[in-house]
Amino acid sequence: HVGVRKFGPLPPPPQGTCNIDVVCPDAVGWEAEIDSVAVYGFSGDLWCTGFMMNNTAEDQTPLFATAQHCGVDSGNASSLVVYWNYESANCGDLSGGRLDDYQVGSTWRMEYRSSDWTLVELSSAPDPAHEVAFAGWDRSGSTTSGAVAIHHPGTDEKAISFENDPTLVTDAYSDRSDSSGSHVRVEDWDLGTTEGGSSGSPLFDTDHRAIGTLTGGYASCRWDEPDWYGRLYKAWDGDGRASRRLSDWLDPSGTGQTTINTLAPHLSGVQVTPSDGLEVTGPVGGPYTPSAATWTLNNRGDAPVTVTVSSDAAWAAPSATSVAIPSEGSTDLTVSITSAADALPPGRHDGTVTFTYDNGASPSTRPLSMLIGEPVVFYAWDLDTDPGWSTGGDWEWGVPQGNGGQYGGPDPSSGATGSQVYGYNLDGDYDDRMRAQNLTTGELDLSGAVGTRLQFQRWLGVEEPEYDNASIEVTGDGGRNWQTVWKNDGEITDRSWTLEEVDISAVVDGSSNAQIRWVMGSTDEGYTYCGWNIDDIEILAIGEPSVTEEDDPSDPDTPDDTAERDTADTEPSTPETRDSSDPSIEEDTAVMDPDSITNEKGAASGCACSTTKPLRGTGWLLAGLATLATIRRRQD
């Protein structure tokens, strides 16, 4: 592309000689992930590395991720230029790449500063001739026994680096292990390195799934030092808003998937739809619902593909173990529950069906799950008496007054059964410009529970989530980590009681200190609605309850230090289209104090962005300066 230049008035130094071109033999097996990574910039300058991400719909939505500190924001996203396939022609060249495959324009979707993530949606699908892949990911938060980085060191030709030792969860630029940390620490690279310009590049686990984006570190060809990658796990839920979390974009249908593989249509030529797995329920011995699932295998490539199909569960069998699909052809493949399921004991039983391609492309998988047994009530609260849960803001137990409803409908005038409910402001609407406020249960013993579901009567009024938010969060570790299991996906204007059921099993099954909280807020300035009203709450699961009392046996005075949430990363919400020039509206503040981030030697840590780029007048990373102002990456 004519006019593209590297940062600064002088030619930058070439990438270090220890870097490994992605066309080298070391990179064999990583072709799909390599094709998801690109270098990008603005106005002829190259800034950082980014990568295309798959979503659970596997519909090839062009979602492009990078590091938040690189400075892509809602103001400049429309001018983003992404360059695909900028790589050496020969192994060891570390040069000679071409910037011919590019596209312009994107829409900013989200950022989460704490773990250094930004996501944009490119304005158009990549040209099929560019052969772009969509990287798989793992949001489980698990550590990995090794790691691979694919990046543009110094914004030069694409390279690949290998770490053969386990990764560690820490905070940014910390060596201290912390399971709730914001970053993944790579001890040192066994092959290759990273450099300025590698920022925003993905870190893949040994299963070829992205788990982080590069924030920075001290690695170079000269020094075997650590790098830190912002955790996808932390950015998944972010601070609970669509503009501050990945989940809305990478799992648009709310499937709850924790992993997905790389989608490379140009390599496999085969797309497996739908992305859902087979989830079966039923009593011991059957019958089971549903009894089968069917996927369509569509070969969109220009060559025939043979697909081998296997199931690792004896109770689920594919209709064929091998299918040949001609170019531009398709076939259906069904997996059915077998008689082996009749011998399964009560509980959850999981498996996987795997589609393997004879052209060496990454396999596709779909989850299998059987939930065997009849659910029983573990806990129930009819709210005729006050269970004494922790309340923040205007949450209260009592009789709703039937007021409110500036927009939508008013509160009810009684419970679904009886008179009392838990509600947010029983005498009217919630406030505007409100921080998130919680109603939180005491601790619940679900150590014997499988397939746990929350069921309750709901009367809710709330504006669209771009402006106001209502959600349900659960924890399985006594409040250390909370996960959103339900949120409003549009305006809700209940005018009668509605039975709501939410699957919370992924978080609380087997937990001895689970909790649930209903969240009201945050809200913008403008329309207000009646908010939450809830009644007749039950927790059902397969298993044997350890407690049979109707009311919560845990201490009703259990302190809830999250009743009004820690807002280190959550400011009063405003519409996503807010006028940033309005001085009355607070902006996000950095969550990392750059002056406090040092290594053991006392040296300031550094981001892996270019250190030779001019200041903002020519497009420097303003957001990066706000979060990592004093941090400079030690160069090779």
XYZ file of C-alpha atoms in Angstrom:
636
model
C 0.000 0.000 0.000
C 1.608 3.256 -1.130
C 2.419 5.741 1.616
C 2.688 3.394 4.589
C 5.576 4.204 6.896
C 6.858 3.149 10.297
C 6.811 5.524 13.272
C 9.164 8.472 13.594
C 11.230 10.623 11.274
C 14.024 8.068 10.869
C 13.749 4.491 9.618
C 13.162 2.205 12.632
C 15.635 -0.547 13.432
C 14.816 -3.945 11.902
C 13.243 -6.588 14.104
C 15.600 -8.656 16.228
C 17.336 -11.566 14.560
C 15.941 -14.072 17.071
C 12.431 -13.581 15.684
C 10.926 -16.481 13.742
C 9.110 -15.822 10.475
C 5.650 -17.374 10.316
C 6.681 -19.171 7.122
C 9.379 -21.144 8.991
C 8.958 -24.873 9.784
C 8.499 -24.019 13.486
C 5.104 -22.519 12.595
C 3.687 -25.664 10.976
C 0.310 -26.467 12.538
C -0.403 -22.829 13.399
C -1.406 -21.724 9.891
C -5.013 -20.946 10.826
C -4.088 -18.821 13.837
C -1.374 -17.036 11.833
C -4.009 -16.022 9.295
C -6.080 -14.324 12.024
C -3.315 -11.841 12.971
C -2.696 -8.459 11.315
C -0.791 -5.212 11.772
C -2.798 -1.981 11.752
C -2.483 1.766 11.917
C -3.822 5.148 10.874
C -2.931 7.730 8.224
C -0.012 5.751 6.852
C 1.516 4.936 10.246
C 1.672 1.398 11.640
C 0.719 1.204 15.323
C 0.188 -2.235 16.831
C -0.851 -5.827 16.221
C -4.421 -7.126 16.359
C -6.355 -10.240 15.443
C -9.724 -11.389 14.158
C -11.850 -13.348 16.650
C -14.437 -16.062 16.140
C -17.821 -15.808 17.871
C -20.178 -18.525 19.081
C -22.429 -18.039 16.055
C -19.414 -18.756 13.842
C -20.978 -16.379 11.327
C -17.700 -14.630 10.443
C -18.649 -11.300 11.987
C -15.399 -9.298 11.486
C -14.551 -8.705 15.160
C -10.980 -7.415 15.519
C -9.245 -7.301 18.915
C -6.186 -5.450 20.154
C -4.768 -3.888 23.326
C -6.668 -0.945 24.807
C -3.468 1.000 25.430
C -2.808 1.097 21.675
C -5.364 3.895 21.470
C -8.101 2.660 19.133
C -11.297 4.353 20.314
C -14.733 5.470 19.156
C -13.234 8.647 17.734
C -10.703 7.073 15.380
C -12.034 3.562 14.737
C -13.616 4.602 11.447
C -10.136 5.419 10.077
C -8.499 2.159 11.139
C -6.444 0.456 8.413
C -5.785 -3.284 8.847
C -3.050 -5.034 6.845
C -3.313 -8.792 6.341
C -0.533 -11.196 5.318
C 2.365 -8.818 6.014
C 5.014 -11.515 6.281
C 8.323 -12.638 4.820
C 8.374 -14.724 1.668
C 11.153 -16.970 2.979
C 12.084 -18.329 6.399
C 14.814 -16.227 7.962
C 14.332 -13.154 5.775
C 12.614 -11.144 8.549
C 11.866 -8.632 5.790
C 10.473 -8.241 2.297
C 6.795 -8.422 3.202
C 4.154 -6.523 1.242
C 1.318 -4.343 2.538
C -0.989 -5.026 -0.400
C -3.826 -6.793 1.468
C -5.618 -4.155 3.508
C -9.035 -2.802 4.433
C -10.228 0.478 5.931
C -12.815 1.319 8.570
C -14.344 -0.117 11.722
C -16.870 0.536 14.470
C -15.685 0.611 18.078
C -17.495 -1.993 20.197
C -15.884 -2.270 23.649
C -12.845 -1.706 25.801
C -11.820 -2.929 29.239
C -8.834 -1.093 30.632
C -8.167 -3.339 33.602
C -7.037 -6.195 31.349
C -6.125 -4.009 28.349
C -8.670 -5.125 25.723
C -10.332 -3.276 22.842
C -12.700 -4.782 20.273
C -13.872 -3.205 17.024
C -16.044 -4.543 14.235
C -14.488 -4.003 10.828
C -16.696 -2.148 8.364
C -16.664 -5.004 5.879
C -15.776 -8.657 5.711
C -12.188 -9.294 4.620
C -11.662 -9.996 0.948
C -11.824 -13.809 0.559
C -8.604 -13.581 -1.431
C -6.838 -12.417 1.752
C -7.630 -15.786 3.396
C -8.331 -14.402 6.868
C -9.130 -16.711 9.785
C -11.123 -16.063 12.971
C -9.152 -17.000 16.088
C -10.596 -19.379 18.629
C -10.518 -18.492 22.328
C -10.811 -19.824 25.860
C -12.502 -17.663 28.485
C -12.275 -20.194 31.329
C -9.333 -18.430 32.941
C -7.285 -21.615 33.211
C -3.512 -21.463 33.065
C -1.759 -23.295 30.262
C 1.280 -25.562 30.094
C 2.810 -23.499 27.302
C 1.943 -20.643 24.980
C 2.397 -19.255 21.476
C 2.476 -15.604 20.409
C 1.805 -14.462 16.840
C 2.664 -10.814 16.317
C 4.323 -8.066 14.276
C 7.554 -7.199 16.168
C 8.327 -3.528 15.661
C 5.276 -3.619 13.310
C 7.564 -5.565 10.942
C 6.811 -8.826 9.168
C 4.718 -11.321 11.127
C 6.557 -13.590 13.573
C 5.786 -16.468 15.922
C 7.190 -17.101 19.435
C 7.011 -20.178 21.673
C 6.960 -20.570 25.464
C 7.385 -24.159 26.652
C 6.805 -23.495 30.361
C 3.515 -22.946 32.234
C 2.031 -19.458 32.285
C 1.156 -17.638 35.508
C -1.832 -15.440 36.388
C -0.700 -12.132 37.914
C -1.465 -8.449 37.700
C 0.273 -6.362 35.043
C 4.059 -6.279 35.481
C 3.842 -8.363 38.660
C 5.643 -11.623 39.382
C 3.244 -12.574 42.193
C 0.734 -15.321 41.420
C -2.877 -14.150 41.863
C -5.765 -16.253 40.533
C -7.895 -13.110 40.217
C -5.145 -11.148 38.457
C -5.726 -9.121 35.318
C -2.903 -10.587 33.229
C -1.194 -13.784 32.083
C 2.572 -13.757 32.641
C 4.928 -15.494 30.209
C 8.184 -16.277 32.028
C 10.404 -15.947 28.948
C 10.283 -17.008 25.329
C 12.068 -20.256 24.451
C 11.918 -19.438 20.726
C 11.497 -15.905 19.428
C 10.560 -12.811 21.421
C 8.251 -9.767 21.280
C 9.066 -6.139 20.562
C 7.510 -2.720 20.317
C 4.636 -3.044 17.848
C 3.709 -6.505 19.142
C 1.177 -4.877 21.498
C -2.346 -6.181 21.060
C -1.205 -9.498 19.607
C -2.876 -12.685 20.834
C -1.440 -15.229 23.248
C -2.619 -18.727 22.326
C -2.735 -21.697 24.668
C -1.604 -25.154 23.605
C -5.108 -25.846 22.247
C -4.717 -22.995 19.724
C -7.151 -20.713 21.588
C -6.503 -17.067 22.424
C -6.351 -16.251 26.135
C -4.878 -12.731 26.161
C -3.629 -9.641 24.335
C -0.093 -8.310 24.786
C 0.241 -5.360 27.174
C 4.046 -5.350 27.393
C 7.105 -6.621 29.201
C 10.879 -6.857 29.027
C 11.405 -9.657 26.518
C 13.907 -9.108 23.710
C 16.501 -11.032 21.729
C 19.071 -9.895 24.307
C 17.183 -10.655 27.523
C 15.100 -13.673 28.563
C 12.528 -11.649 30.481
C 8.746 -11.826 31.048
C 5.828 -10.472 29.042
C 2.288 -9.800 30.297
C -0.939 -10.384 28.392
C -4.327 -8.958 29.441
C -6.640 -11.847 30.334
C -9.621 -12.560 28.102
C -11.191 -14.121 31.205
C -11.321 -10.729 32.949
C -12.509 -8.826 29.877
C -15.329 -11.308 29.234
C -17.658 -9.775 31.835
C -15.678 -6.543 32.273
C -17.637 -4.135 34.437
C -21.019 -5.459 33.303
C -21.793 -3.059 30.465
C -21.905 -4.055 26.811
C -19.292 -1.400 26.040
C -16.978 -2.787 28.720
C -17.171 -6.543 28.166
C -16.456 -9.048 25.409
C -19.341 -11.419 26.107
C -21.979 -9.418 24.217
C -19.926 -9.566 21.033
C -18.212 -12.959 21.173
C -21.281 -14.788 22.517
C -24.163 -12.759 21.043
C -26.802 -15.418 21.751
C -25.672 -16.018 25.335
C -24.836 -19.686 24.799
C -22.422 -19.732 27.731
C -19.672 -21.430 25.706
C -16.289 -21.200 27.395
C -14.170 -22.241 24.414
C -14.314 -22.117 20.638
C -11.853 -23.175 17.963
C -10.361 -21.115 15.180
C -12.556 -20.763 12.114
C -10.519 -20.787 8.902
C -12.909 -21.171 5.969
C -10.116 -20.955 3.422
C -8.258 -23.871 5.024
C -10.945 -26.370 5.962
C -13.540 -25.181 3.508
C -16.058 -26.649 5.952
C -18.437 -24.789 8.235
C -20.315 -26.705 10.924
C -23.671 -25.194 11.892
C -25.217 -24.513 14.288
C -22.567 -23.720 16.891
C -24.728 -25.149 19.700
C -24.002 -28.517 21.233
C -26.377 -31.261 22.345
C -27.862 -30.680 25.804
C -30.037 -33.534 27.048
C -32.151 -33.878 30.184
C -34.205 -36.745 31.555
C -34.787 -39.086 34.490
C -32.593 -42.082 35.221
C -33.262 -44.652 32.499
C -34.929 -42.135 30.170
C -36.761 -40.884 28.226
C -34.395 -38.095 27.196
C -35.140 -34.721 25.663
C -33.931 -34.083 23.035
C -32.744 -37.475 21.900
C -30.469 -36.227 19.094
C -28.899 -33.191 17.452
C -28.101 -32.547 13.800
C -25.331 -30.379 12.361
C -24.901 -29.312 8.755
C -21.404 -29.619 7.292
C -21.035 -27.162 4.428
C -17.891 -27.330 2.274
C -17.345 -23.882 0.858
C -13.873 -24.658 -0.449
C -12.806 -25.467 -3.979
C -11.662 -29.009 -3.156
C -13.443 -32.028 -1.653
C -12.933 -32.670 2.051
C -13.286 -35.881 4.033
C -14.543 -35.341 7.563
C -13.980 -37.895 10.331
C -16.586 -37.711 13.087
C -15.977 -39.080 16.589
C -17.652 -38.936 19.993
C -15.807 -39.503 23.257
C -19.067 -40.363 25.059
C -20.366 -43.937 24.847
C -23.915 -42.635 25.263
C -23.782 -40.479 22.104
C -23.131 -41.938 18.643
C -22.744 -40.154 15.271
C -24.800 -41.306 12.292
C -21.561 -41.683 10.318
C -17.913 -41.767 11.319
C -16.614 -40.496 7.982
C -18.240 -38.326 5.326
C -16.846 -37.034 2.038
C -18.130 -33.614 1.041
C -17.563 -32.343 -2.488
C -16.600 -28.760 -3.218
C -19.551 -26.452 -2.522
C -21.497 -29.432 -1.192
C -23.068 -30.114 2.197
C -24.309 -32.986 4.318
C -26.145 -33.448 7.610
C -24.623 -35.348 10.512
C -26.742 -36.510 13.471
C -25.548 -37.532 16.924
C -28.089 -39.606 18.867
C -28.376 -40.739 22.468
C -27.752 -44.491 22.768
C -29.015 -47.126 25.192
C -25.770 -46.720 27.142
C -27.336 -43.603 28.637
C -29.828 -45.763 30.553
C -27.056 -46.901 32.899
C -25.867 -43.405 33.772
C -26.305 -42.367 37.425
C -27.937 -39.064 38.402
C -25.813 -36.015 37.678
C -24.119 -34.251 34.789
C -22.265 -36.188 32.121
C -20.215 -34.366 29.490
C -18.608 -35.287 26.208
C -17.462 -33.876 22.885
C -18.151 -34.634 19.242
C -15.143 -33.820 17.054
C -15.032 -33.117 13.322
C -11.543 -33.728 11.889
C -10.604 -32.658 8.356
C -8.234 -34.529 6.068
C -6.573 -31.321 4.840
C -4.914 -30.620 8.194
C -7.188 -27.768 9.240
C -7.974 -27.321 12.933
C -10.770 -29.688 14.045
C -14.218 -28.399 14.974
C -15.921 -29.546 18.169
C -19.392 -29.419 19.659
C -20.135 -30.083 23.353
C -22.334 -32.941 24.548
C -24.092 -32.825 27.903
C -26.563 -35.055 29.724
C -28.286 -33.984 32.918
C -29.781 -37.097 34.483
C -32.278 -37.056 37.360
C -35.279 -35.112 38.636
C -34.623 -31.615 40.029
C -35.603 -30.919 43.631
C -35.911 -27.685 45.588
C -32.708 -26.852 47.463
C -33.882 -23.447 48.718
C -37.173 -21.543 48.591
C -38.231 -18.094 49.782
C -41.849 -16.991 49.388
C -40.846 -13.581 50.853
C -43.846 -13.508 53.179
C -41.129 -12.973 55.773
C -37.917 -11.027 55.298
C -34.900 -13.328 54.699
C -32.626 -10.464 55.712
C -30.497 -10.309 52.593
C -27.983 -7.546 52.046
C -29.405 -4.501 50.253
C -27.704 -1.575 48.547
C -29.216 1.710 47.423
C -33.040 1.592 47.404
C -33.368 -2.192 47.482
C -35.883 -3.154 50.193
C -38.271 -5.841 51.371
C -41.902 -4.887 51.783
C -45.172 -4.179 50.001
C -44.881 -2.512 46.577
C -47.061 0.579 46.206
C -48.015 0.384 42.534
C -46.279 3.685 41.804
C -43.620 4.770 39.333
C -43.648 4.103 35.637
C -42.484 7.435 34.219
C -41.763 5.116 31.296
C -43.010 1.567 30.958
C -45.438 0.406 33.611
C -45.662 1.030 37.368
C -44.608 -1.296 40.171
C -47.073 -4.006 41.203
C -49.291 -3.380 44.211
C -48.644 -6.800 45.759
C -46.488 -9.861 45.367
C -47.074 -12.684 42.933
C -48.304 -14.541 46.021
C -48.829 -12.734 49.289
C -48.119 -9.049 49.764
C -44.361 -8.691 50.190
C -41.569 -8.653 47.612
C -37.996 -7.567 47.258
C -37.828 -4.558 44.975
C -35.818 -1.532 44.009
C -37.681 1.519 45.366
C -41.041 0.028 46.252
C -42.595 3.486 45.982
C -41.522 4.419 42.453
C -38.822 4.439 39.797
C -35.088 3.949 40.071
C -32.847 7.028 39.933
C -30.967 8.304 36.919
C -27.137 8.480 36.840
C -27.078 5.633 39.357
C -24.245 3.231 40.075
C -25.017 -0.482 40.186
C -26.831 -1.448 43.402
C -27.235 -5.028 44.599
C -29.636 -7.290 46.451
C -27.444 -10.177 47.653
C -28.406 -13.475 49.260
C -26.492 -15.029 52.107
C -24.163 -17.941 51.374
C -25.857 -21.041 49.957
C -24.607 -24.601 50.273
C -24.968 -26.216 46.849
C -22.179 -28.731 47.332
C -24.520 -31.571 46.366
C -26.190 -29.767 43.468
C -25.951 -30.524 39.743
C -27.732 -28.594 36.996
C -28.667 -25.755 39.331
C -31.353 -23.340 38.178
C -32.706 -20.142 39.693
C -36.463 -19.669 39.401
C -38.433 -16.628 40.541
C -41.369 -14.360 39.750
C -40.293 -11.142 38.016
C -41.897 -7.730 37.551
C -39.307 -5.502 35.911
C -39.163 -2.193 34.127
C -35.861 -1.071 32.596
C -34.679 0.897 29.557
C -32.503 -0.550 26.785
C -29.060 -1.727 27.998
C -27.336 1.038 26.055
C -28.753 3.340 28.735
C -29.953 1.407 31.812
C -29.031 -2.028 33.120
C -30.624 -4.818 35.108
C -28.817 -8.097 35.638
C -28.362 -11.193 37.775
C -24.917 -12.269 38.940
C -23.773 -15.351 40.815
C -20.619 -16.446 42.584
C -19.398 -19.895 43.475
C -16.492 -18.778 45.648
C -18.080 -16.698 48.387
C -18.084 -13.426 46.469
C -14.519 -13.348 45.185
C -15.599 -13.586 41.543
C -19.035 -12.752 40.157
C -20.387 -13.807 36.773
C -23.373 -12.364 34.926
C -25.938 -15.070 34.127
C -28.769 -12.822 32.931
C -29.051 -9.242 31.710
C -31.637 -7.176 29.926
C -31.036 -7.347 26.186
C -33.612 -4.671 25.410
C -36.300 -2.551 27.026
C -38.428 -4.532 29.511
C -41.853 -3.271 30.616
C -43.483 -6.051 32.641
C -47.122 -5.297 33.498
C -47.751 -8.606 35.239
C -45.753 -11.190 37.143
C -43.602 -13.402 34.896
C -41.908 -16.668 35.851
C -38.182 -16.396 35.113
C -35.752 -19.332 35.090
C -31.983 -18.937 34.791
C -29.378 -21.684 34.456
C -26.644 -20.957 37.017
C -25.082 -24.415 37.027
C -21.839 -23.426 35.320
C -20.961 -21.184 38.251
C -22.486 -22.721 41.380
C -22.742 -26.491 40.895
C -20.858 -28.130 43.766
C -20.214 -24.854 45.582
C -20.502 -24.692 49.353
C -20.514 -20.884 49.425
C -22.589 -19.726 46.469
C -24.431 -16.412 46.392
C -26.856 -14.695 44.032
C -27.399 -10.993 43.530
C -29.914 -9.003 41.536
C -28.320 -5.828 40.184
C -30.110 -2.557 39.440
C -27.999 -0.177 37.368
C -25.965 1.446 36.235
C -28.331 3.999 34.648
C -27.932 7.061 32.482
C -29.496 10.486 32.798
C -32.949 10.489 31.249
C -35.805 8.020 31.276
C -36.508 6.076 34.473
C -38.546 2.899 34.944
C -39.972 0.975 37.889
C -36.978 -1.385 38.176
C -36.790 -4.808 39.815
C -39.557 -6.528 41.795
C -39.038 -10.218 42.655
C -41.049 -12.840 44.546
C -41.314 -16.605 45.157
C -37.667 -17.509 44.655
C -36.518 -21.119 44.330
C -33.212 -22.828 43.650
C -33.655 -26.224 42.022
C -31.054 -28.849 41.188
C -30.449 -32.542 40.848
C -28.980 -33.958 44.026
C -29.668 -34.081 47.730
C -30.006 -30.760 49.566
C -27.876 -30.406 52.660
C -30.423 -27.953 54.114
C -34.201 -28.299 53.979
C -35.420 -25.138 55.714
C -37.456 -22.776 53.586
C -35.520 -19.717 54.607
C -31.847 -19.077 53.954
C -30.003 -20.745 56.846
C -26.932 -18.588 56.376
C -26.331 -15.585 58.554
C -28.744 -12.886 57.332
C -26.229 -10.310 58.425
C -23.480 -11.703 56.199
C -21.609 -8.578 55.167
C -21.889 -7.754 51.500
C -19.011 -5.544 50.588
C -20.376 -5.533 47.065
C -23.820 -4.104 47.862
C -22.556 -0.929 46.305
C -19.923 -2.230 43.938
C -16.294 -1.370 43.929
C -16.260 1.195 41.186
C -12.561 1.321 40.436
C -13.490 0.412 36.885
C -17.148 1.505 36.884
C -18.203 5.110 36.609
C -21.790 6.377 36.553
C -23.182 5.021 33.300
C -24.145 7.321 30.495
C -25.548 6.552 27.067
C -23.039 5.055 24.672
C -23.709 8.052 22.414
C -22.919 10.581 25.127
C -21.360 13.909 24.237
C -17.814 13.695 25.510
C -17.634 17.477 25.614
C -20.224 17.616 28.390
C -18.208 18.477 31.534
C -20.885 16.991 33.772
C -20.222 13.499 32.504
C -17.406 11.538 34.113
C -14.998 9.713 31.834
C -13.290 6.403 32.550
C -10.143 6.628 34.609
C -7.151 4.381 34.307
C -7.115 1.406 36.623
C -3.329 1.068 36.688
C -1.161 3.784 38.162
C 1.875 3.816 35.889
C 4.020 5.361 38.607
C 3.391 2.345 40.805
C 4.301 -0.286 38.210
C 7.912 -1.376 38.515
C 9.811 -4.585 38.199
C 11.925 -6.179 40.892
C 14.900 -4.123 39.770
C 12.865 -0.927 40.171
C 12.822 -0.170 36.453
C 9.639 1.164 34.942
C 7.825 -1.485 32.945
C 6.950 -0.990 29.298
C 4.131 -1.537 26.865
C 4.889 -3.435 23.702
C 3.790 -0.581 21.482
C 6.174 1.395 19.318
C 8.328 3.788 21.318
C 9.308 5.993 18.392
C 5.889 7.212 17.346
C 5.279 11.004 17.491
C 2.831 12.489 19.973
C -0.899 12.985 19.524
C -0.611 15.566 16.762
C 0.206 12.675 14.452
C -1.980 10.145 16.185
C -0.101 8.913 19.254
C -1.687 6.578 21.758
C -3.557 8.946 24.036
C -5.245 6.117 25.863
C -1.908 4.419 26.295
C -0.408 7.559 27.785
C -3.322 7.753 30.213
C -2.738 4.258 31.520
C 0.953 3.604 31.034
C 2.393 7.088 30.711
C 5.763 6.462 32.278
C 6.204 2.968 30.951
C 8.749 2.405 28.227
C 9.549 -0.943 26.777
C 13.202 -1.911 27.016
C 14.325 -2.334 23.420
C 16.658 -4.872 21.875
